[in-house]
Amino acid sequence: MAKEKAVGIGVIGFGTIGTGVVKVLQRNADVIERRLGFPLRLVRVVDLDLETDRGVDLGDVRFDSDSDSLIEDPAVDIVIELIGGYDVAKQMILRSIEAGKHVVTANKALLALHGKEIFDAARKRGVDVAFEASVAGGIPILRSLREGLAANHIESVYGIMNGTTNYVLTQMEATGEDFDVVVKRAQELGYAEADPSFDLDGVDAAHKLTLLVAMAFGADLTYKDISTEGIRGLTPVDFAAAAEFGYRIKLLGIAKAHRGPDGEESIEARVHPTLIPKTSLLANVDGAMNAVAVCGDAVGPTLFYGAGAGELPTASAVVGDLIEIAREVRRGAAGRVAPLSYLPHELSPRPILPLDDIVGRAYLRFSALDRPGALAHISGILGDHDIGIESVSQTGQGGDGESVPVLMQTDPVRESVLREALDEIERLSDLSAPTRLIRIEEEL
Amino acid sequence: MAKEKAVGIGVIGFGTIGTGVVKVLQRNADVIERRLGFPLRLVRVVDLDLETDRGVDLGDVRFDSDSDSLIEDPAVDIVIELIGGYDVAKQMILRSIEAGKHVVTANKALLALHGKEIFDAARKRGVDVAFEASVAGGIPILRSLREGLAANHIESVYGIMNGTTNYVLTQMEATGEDFDVVVKRAQELGYAEADPSFDLDGVDAAHKLTLLVAMAFGADLTYKDISTEGIRGLTPVDFAAAAEFGYRIKLLGIAKAHRGPDGEESIEARVHPTLIPKTSLLANVDGAMNAVAVCGDAVGPTLFYGAGAGELPTASAVVGDLIEIAREVRRGAAGRVAPLSYLPHELSPRPILPLDDIVGRAYLRFSALDRPGALAHISGILGDHDIGIESVSQTGQGGDGESVPVLMQTDPVRESVLREALDEIERLSDLSAPTRLIRIEEEL
């Protein structure tokens, strides 16, 4: 049987993930060809830095800084964009599409903001844009939402979508160390970037949740509407209290579909630290690992677990996309599946339920001055707002000498009501610092 | 825009899953069409039983017992085989293929034994055979192995693949009740069939593992080579001892690829009750839920969790397959992906590593007569075979009056050596019953 012609691959961005992609294409060429029937051939690599030793031998693969020429190269069928960021990456993707190339990217930030424009351009040109690596690294969650669970009305999608914060939270809990100490070590070990703000402030998780919300509910991309809160300000006291109450603290992206009394649909979408029952599967996802849960009306609860970042896990997702596109190239079936799971004209803006309207239990840490009456004042105001206290704990530990932490779990309460009560409590003279609120989710 | 023509569906077998498929096609028709751009239209349903009320309204869908006519009906594009069993199901599938119909099935038993013949016939006729529902119910594990993780050399695949046994094990552990009591309740609640042997003896899990082994390693279907042991004979003592030692007991299907010193590959594939660390994710998969872990050389460890059986979860997988095939029908792209992940000519027989050669730790429950010297005799024989004892526990509980259970964890030992020692121990006059061996896996 005559050997089928290879599909040509061009990589733009030869950093960590780009290096991983080259490694996987090289060392797994045999297994890829046994599945495809033809090889994926790395044709060109582009980066501005031509000096750094990446520890891989590119052989006779052309390696230079000329992205224009890569995009126009007729030997390149699929362009992999791995430079990240917004403007340049967007231009390169749009120019690749214009040149009739399929595109694979891991750029969730770009897609969360400009996905519509990019997907529209690809559809008009008849090429694919694949982005499995952009959410939860190596876990094939997008493919599962888009195809495996396509028979379902998706009811909720939530999970641990950022490995850096999960590493920091796991370490803080295990060691009892302060946030800054753990973040510094995470940077030294390569789990956190030099500027870790995007991760620590929940922005990265919100980018990923944006894509999941679109694919789960057929909602227009809604990044700006997602209420986002990061993990700064958590202290060892919070982890100890969570454990005492039977929970662990995880930074979750959470999205749920709601149907109002007269049938109108709205969506809840938020990123914040969350107390979840310590026996739940999600609570036991530790270190830099990710896990995404999907509930569908037919399938019920599902969970997808794996490495959310890293050179090779991310490359696994990128090369998986290459394999899929290569199949479609050969069968003339590009555009077989809509990138956001729903056909483009079926994506529609959806009202996002304001955080204020969400009802749930809460964990509260008050920094109360160590004097008579403080607890009575706090609980009095909560009572005035009809907020039930399920448990309270005041250990005397973790304070700063003048103040002690008072730790509470409330009954279910509307967020706006709780916020009003907390504002009132802030005005008391009994507190030495702002109150920390962490939402509790039982159902996850 | 003119509405695209529907893809026609015929269902053979209107039992639990067939009813679920009809329900999902009816109630989720909107979301399916928003993803596909055209409807899936249920055209015909066939069953021998035309009387039982399934609780769904078939409307003007033709419902009769004439499978021949369904298979030949030009309005039927995809035939769903849901009658189970071997001979008749196989005939119907082969005749459907011959008639140019695509086929969806949940029949793992049939595929584990006759998959090659069926997949060959489909390839020659240019139609698809999809079977996501046959392994782990609603979890899209086959699609993930075949596409999402296709860039990887798969190193291992293992997990909880049978909901009935997982329900029984979870209940035995939670209640301390005996096997027979729990099985009876499982039957009353619908978690176990009237004849639950296929489940309890591990046969069903071995069928599923057969398909996973082929897809993971490119091995010819190897059902007959899989060493299979069910959950009969486990007692409340075993669960208590496992907990004391830091484990839980799960019935696992386990497959790993091994590469010998001179590069030859062999496969380890077995189904048996297993002690796994109680903090592992897999150990926390309870009730009738399933979870399958896959380790790939690039992606690292992954886990896929969800309902492994049931009307609607299984229907979720069946209808997911319908959606995929419908897309391929429209694009003329049938056969886009090889059903067993590797191209048919790349599947090859692989030596199965004999269970005797596997090295691992073991849990042993000896029923020792309550008299001096028994423990010394047992541990003496283990010592003669160089089998290290990591811990031993003799509580005096759970015995039958004359004998007491002696519970041990061994150091890693080759199965053949352990079997020799146990044979020798059986010949002692110190035991009142055969010894129970449960393998321990730390890495899962």
Short mmCIF file of N, CA and C in Angstrom, two decimals, chain A residues 234-314:
data_model
loop_
_atom_site.label_atom_id
_atom_site.label_comp_id
_atom_site.label_asym_id
_atom_site.label_seq_id
_atom_site.Cartn_x
_atom_site.Cartn_y
_atom_site.Cartn_z
N LEU A 234 -6.42 34.52 51.89
CA LEU A 234 -6.68 33.32 52.69
C LEU A 234 -5.54 33.13 53.67
N THR A 235 -5.86 32.69 54.86
CA THR A 235 -4.84 32.52 55.90
C THR A 235 -4.89 31.09 56.44
N PRO A 236 -3.85 30.67 57.12
CA PRO A 236 -3.84 29.31 57.71
C PRO A 236 -5.08 29.06 58.57
N VAL A 237 -5.59 30.10 59.22
CA VAL A 237 -6.79 29.92 60.05
C VAL A 237 -7.96 29.39 59.23
N ASP A 238 -8.08 29.88 58.00
CA ASP A 238 -9.20 29.45 57.16
C ASP A 238 -9.14 27.96 56.85
N PHE A 239 -7.94 27.48 56.59
CA PHE A 239 -7.79 26.05 56.26
C PHE A 239 -8.10 25.18 57.47
N ALA A 240 -7.64 25.64 58.64
CA ALA A 240 -7.90 24.88 59.86
C ALA A 240 -9.40 24.86 60.16
N ALA A 241 -10.04 26.01 59.98
CA ALA A 241 -11.48 26.07 60.26
C ALA A 241 -12.26 25.22 59.26
N ALA A 242 -11.88 25.31 57.98
CA ALA A 242 -12.56 24.50 56.96
C ALA A 242 -12.47 23.03 57.33
N ALA A 243 -11.28 22.57 57.72
CA ALA A 243 -11.10 21.17 58.08
C ALA A 243 -11.99 20.81 59.26
N GLU A 244 -12.03 21.71 60.26
CA GLU A 244 -12.85 21.44 61.44
C GLU A 244 -14.33 21.31 61.05
N PHE A 245 -14.76 22.13 60.10
CA PHE A 245 -16.16 22.10 59.67
C PHE A 245 -16.43 20.97 58.66
N GLY A 246 -15.38 20.24 58.23
CA GLY A 246 -15.60 19.13 57.30
C GLY A 246 -15.41 19.47 55.84
N TYR A 247 -14.64 20.54 55.58
CA TYR A 247 -14.49 21.00 54.20
C TYR A 247 -13.02 21.14 53.81
N ARG A 248 -12.78 21.30 52.51
CA ARG A 248 -11.50 21.79 52.02
C ARG A 248 -11.76 23.02 51.16
N ILE A 249 -10.73 23.84 51.00
CA ILE A 249 -10.88 25.08 50.23
C ILE A 249 -10.27 24.90 48.85
N LYS A 250 -11.07 25.11 47.81
CA LYS A 250 -10.60 25.02 46.43
C LYS A 250 -11.04 26.27 45.67
N LEU A 251 -10.21 26.73 44.74
CA LEU A 251 -10.65 27.79 43.83
C LEU A 251 -11.44 27.13 42.71
N LEU A 252 -12.73 27.43 42.66
CA LEU A 252 -13.57 26.79 41.66
C LEU A 252 -14.08 27.80 40.63
N GLY A 253 -14.21 27.36 39.41
CA GLY A 253 -15.07 28.02 38.43
C GLY A 253 -16.39 27.27 38.46
N ILE A 254 -17.49 28.00 38.58
CA ILE A 254 -18.80 27.36 38.73
C ILE A 254 -19.78 28.00 37.75
N ALA A 255 -20.46 27.19 36.97
CA ALA A 255 -21.50 27.71 36.08
C ALA A 255 -22.70 26.78 36.12
N LYS A 256 -23.87 27.37 36.25
CA LYS A 256 -25.11 26.58 36.28
C LYS A 256 -26.16 27.26 35.41
N ALA A 257 -27.02 26.45 34.82
CA ALA A 257 -28.14 27.01 34.06
C ALA A 257 -29.35 27.09 34.98
N HIS A 258 -30.05 28.21 34.93
CA HIS A 258 -31.28 28.38 35.71
C HIS A 258 -32.44 28.64 34.77
N ARG A 259 -33.58 28.09 35.09
CA ARG A 259 -34.77 28.38 34.31
C ARG A 259 -35.77 29.06 35.24
N GLY A 260 -36.14 30.26 34.88
CA GLY A 260 -37.03 31.05 35.73
C GLY A 260 -38.46 30.55 35.66
N PRO A 261 -39.34 31.11 36.50
CA PRO A 261 -40.73 30.64 36.58
C PRO A 261 -41.46 30.73 35.23
N ASP A 262 -41.16 31.75 34.42
CA ASP A 262 -41.82 31.81 33.11
C ASP A 262 -40.90 31.33 31.99
N GLY A 263 -39.99 30.38 32.34
CA GLY A 263 -39.25 29.67 31.29
C GLY A 263 -37.99 30.35 30.80
N GLU A 264 -37.75 31.59 31.20
CA GLU A 264 -36.57 32.28 30.67
C GLU A 264 -35.31 31.70 31.34
N GLU A 265 -34.28 31.56 30.55
CA GLU A 265 -33.06 30.95 31.05
C GLU A 265 -32.04 32.01 31.46
N SER A 266 -31.39 31.78 32.58
CA SER A 266 -30.26 32.62 32.93
C SER A 266 -29.13 31.71 33.38
N ILE A 267 -27.97 32.30 33.49
CA ILE A 267 -26.78 31.51 33.80
C ILE A 267 -26.09 32.11 35.00
N GLU A 268 -25.63 31.23 35.86
CA GLU A 268 -24.83 31.62 37.01
C GLU A 268 -23.39 31.28 36.63
N ALA A 269 -22.48 32.23 36.78
CA ALA A 269 -21.08 31.95 36.41
C ALA A 269 -20.16 32.76 37.30
N ARG A 270 -19.32 32.07 38.05
CA ARG A 270 -18.49 32.76 39.03
C ARG A 270 -17.22 31.96 39.32
N VAL A 271 -16.18 32.67 39.72
CA VAL A 271 -14.91 32.05 40.11
C VAL A 271 -14.57 32.58 41.50
N HIS A 272 -14.40 31.70 42.45
CA HIS A 272 -14.02 32.14 43.80
C HIS A 272 -13.57 30.96 44.64
N PRO A 273 -12.83 31.22 45.72
CA PRO A 273 -12.50 30.14 46.64
C PRO A 273 -13.80 29.59 47.22
N THR A 274 -13.84 28.29 47.44
CA THR A 274 -15.09 27.64 47.83
C THR A 274 -14.78 26.55 48.85
N LEU A 275 -15.63 26.45 49.88
CA LEU A 275 -15.54 25.31 50.78
C LEU A 275 -16.37 24.18 50.20
N ILE A 276 -15.74 23.02 49.97
CA ILE A 276 -16.48 21.85 49.48
C ILE A 276 -16.23 20.68 50.41
N PRO A 277 -17.24 19.80 50.55
CA PRO A 277 -17.15 18.70 51.51
C PRO A 277 -15.88 17.88 51.27
N LYS A 278 -15.17 17.58 52.34
CA LYS A 278 -13.85 16.97 52.16
C LYS A 278 -13.91 15.56 51.60
N THR A 279 -15.09 14.95 51.62
CA THR A 279 -15.20 13.61 51.05
C THR A 279 -15.54 13.63 49.56
N SER A 280 -15.82 14.82 49.00
CA SER A 280 -16.16 14.85 47.58
C SER A 280 -14.92 14.57 46.74
N LEU A 281 -15.14 14.05 45.53
CA LEU A 281 -14.01 13.77 44.65
C LEU A 281 -13.21 15.04 44.37
N LEU A 282 -13.93 16.12 44.10
CA LEU A 282 -13.27 17.37 43.74
C LEU A 282 -12.36 17.87 44.86
N ALA A 283 -12.78 17.65 46.11
CA ALA A 283 -11.97 18.11 47.24
C ALA A 283 -10.65 17.35 47.31
N ASN A 284 -10.60 16.18 46.69
CA ASN A 284 -9.39 15.36 46.76
C ASN A 284 -8.49 15.50 45.54
N VAL A 285 -8.74 16.53 44.75
CA VAL A 285 -7.88 16.85 43.62
C VAL A 285 -6.80 17.79 44.13
N ASP A 286 -5.58 17.29 44.24
CA ASP A 286 -4.53 18.03 44.94
C ASP A 286 -3.41 18.49 44.02
N GLY A 287 -2.54 19.32 44.58
CA GLY A 287 -1.38 19.78 43.84
C GLY A 287 -1.80 20.56 42.62
N ALA A 288 -1.02 20.42 41.56
CA ALA A 288 -1.30 21.22 40.35
C ALA A 288 -2.33 20.55 39.44
N MET A 289 -3.00 19.49 39.92
CA MET A 289 -3.97 18.79 39.07
C MET A 289 -5.25 19.60 38.92
N ASN A 290 -5.96 19.33 37.83
CA ASN A 290 -7.25 19.95 37.55
C ASN A 290 -8.34 18.88 37.51
N ALA A 291 -9.59 19.30 37.68
CA ALA A 291 -10.72 18.40 37.46
C ALA A 291 -11.93 19.25 37.13
N VAL A 292 -12.68 18.81 36.15
CA VAL A 292 -13.88 19.53 35.74
C VAL A 292 -15.06 18.57 35.82
N ALA A 293 -16.10 19.00 36.54
CA ALA A 293 -17.32 18.20 36.66
C ALA A 293 -18.36 18.75 35.70
N VAL A 294 -19.09 17.86 35.07
CA VAL A 294 -20.18 18.25 34.19
C VAL A 294 -21.40 17.46 34.61
N CYS A 295 -22.53 18.16 34.81
CA CYS A 295 -23.80 17.46 35.06
C CYS A 295 -24.69 17.62 33.85
N GLY A 296 -25.15 16.52 33.31
CA GLY A 296 -26.09 16.58 32.19
C GLY A 296 -27.40 15.94 32.60
N ASP A 297 -28.50 16.35 31.94
CA ASP A 297 -29.81 15.83 32.36
C ASP A 297 -29.94 14.33 32.13
N ALA A 298 -29.22 13.79 31.16
CA ALA A 298 -29.28 12.34 30.93
C ALA A 298 -28.15 11.62 31.65
N VAL A 299 -26.94 12.10 31.51
CA VAL A 299 -25.79 11.37 32.03
C VAL A 299 -25.65 11.50 33.54
N GLY A 300 -26.22 12.57 34.12
CA GLY A 300 -26.01 12.80 35.55
C GLY A 300 -24.64 13.40 35.79
N PRO A 301 -24.07 13.21 36.99
CA PRO A 301 -22.77 13.81 37.29
C PRO A 301 -21.62 13.06 36.63
N THR A 302 -20.68 13.82 36.10
CA THR A 302 -19.44 13.24 35.57
C THR A 302 -18.28 14.10 36.06
N LEU A 303 -17.08 13.53 36.03
CA LEU A 303 -15.89 14.28 36.42
C LEU A 303 -14.72 13.86 35.53
N PHE A 304 -13.93 14.85 35.14
CA PHE A 304 -12.79 14.62 34.26
C PHE A 304 -11.55 15.18 34.95
N TYR A 305 -10.57 14.34 35.21
CA TYR A 305 -9.42 14.68 36.04
C TYR A 305 -8.11 14.51 35.28
N GLY A 306 -7.14 15.38 35.51
CA GLY A 306 -5.82 15.22 34.91
C GLY A 306 -4.98 16.46 35.13
N ALA A 307 -3.81 16.46 34.49
CA ALA A 307 -2.90 17.60 34.64
C ALA A 307 -3.44 18.79 33.85
N GLY A 308 -3.50 19.94 34.52
CA GLY A 308 -4.08 21.11 33.89
C GLY A 308 -3.07 21.99 33.19
N ALA A 309 -1.81 21.66 33.32
CA ALA A 309 -0.78 22.49 32.70
C ALA A 309 0.47 21.63 32.55
N GLY A 310 1.55 22.27 32.14
CA GLY A 310 2.82 21.54 32.00
C GLY A 310 3.12 21.23 30.55
N GLU A 311 4.41 21.07 30.28
CA GLU A 311 4.90 20.87 28.92
C GLU A 311 4.20 19.71 28.19
N LEU A 312 4.30 18.51 28.76
CA LEU A 312 3.82 17.34 28.03
C LEU A 312 2.30 17.16 28.10
N PRO A 313 1.67 17.37 29.27
CA PRO A 313 0.21 17.25 29.28
C PRO A 313 -0.46 18.22 28.31
N THR A 314 0.03 19.47 28.26
CA THR A 314 -0.57 20.42 27.34
C THR A 314 -0.29 20.00 25.90
#
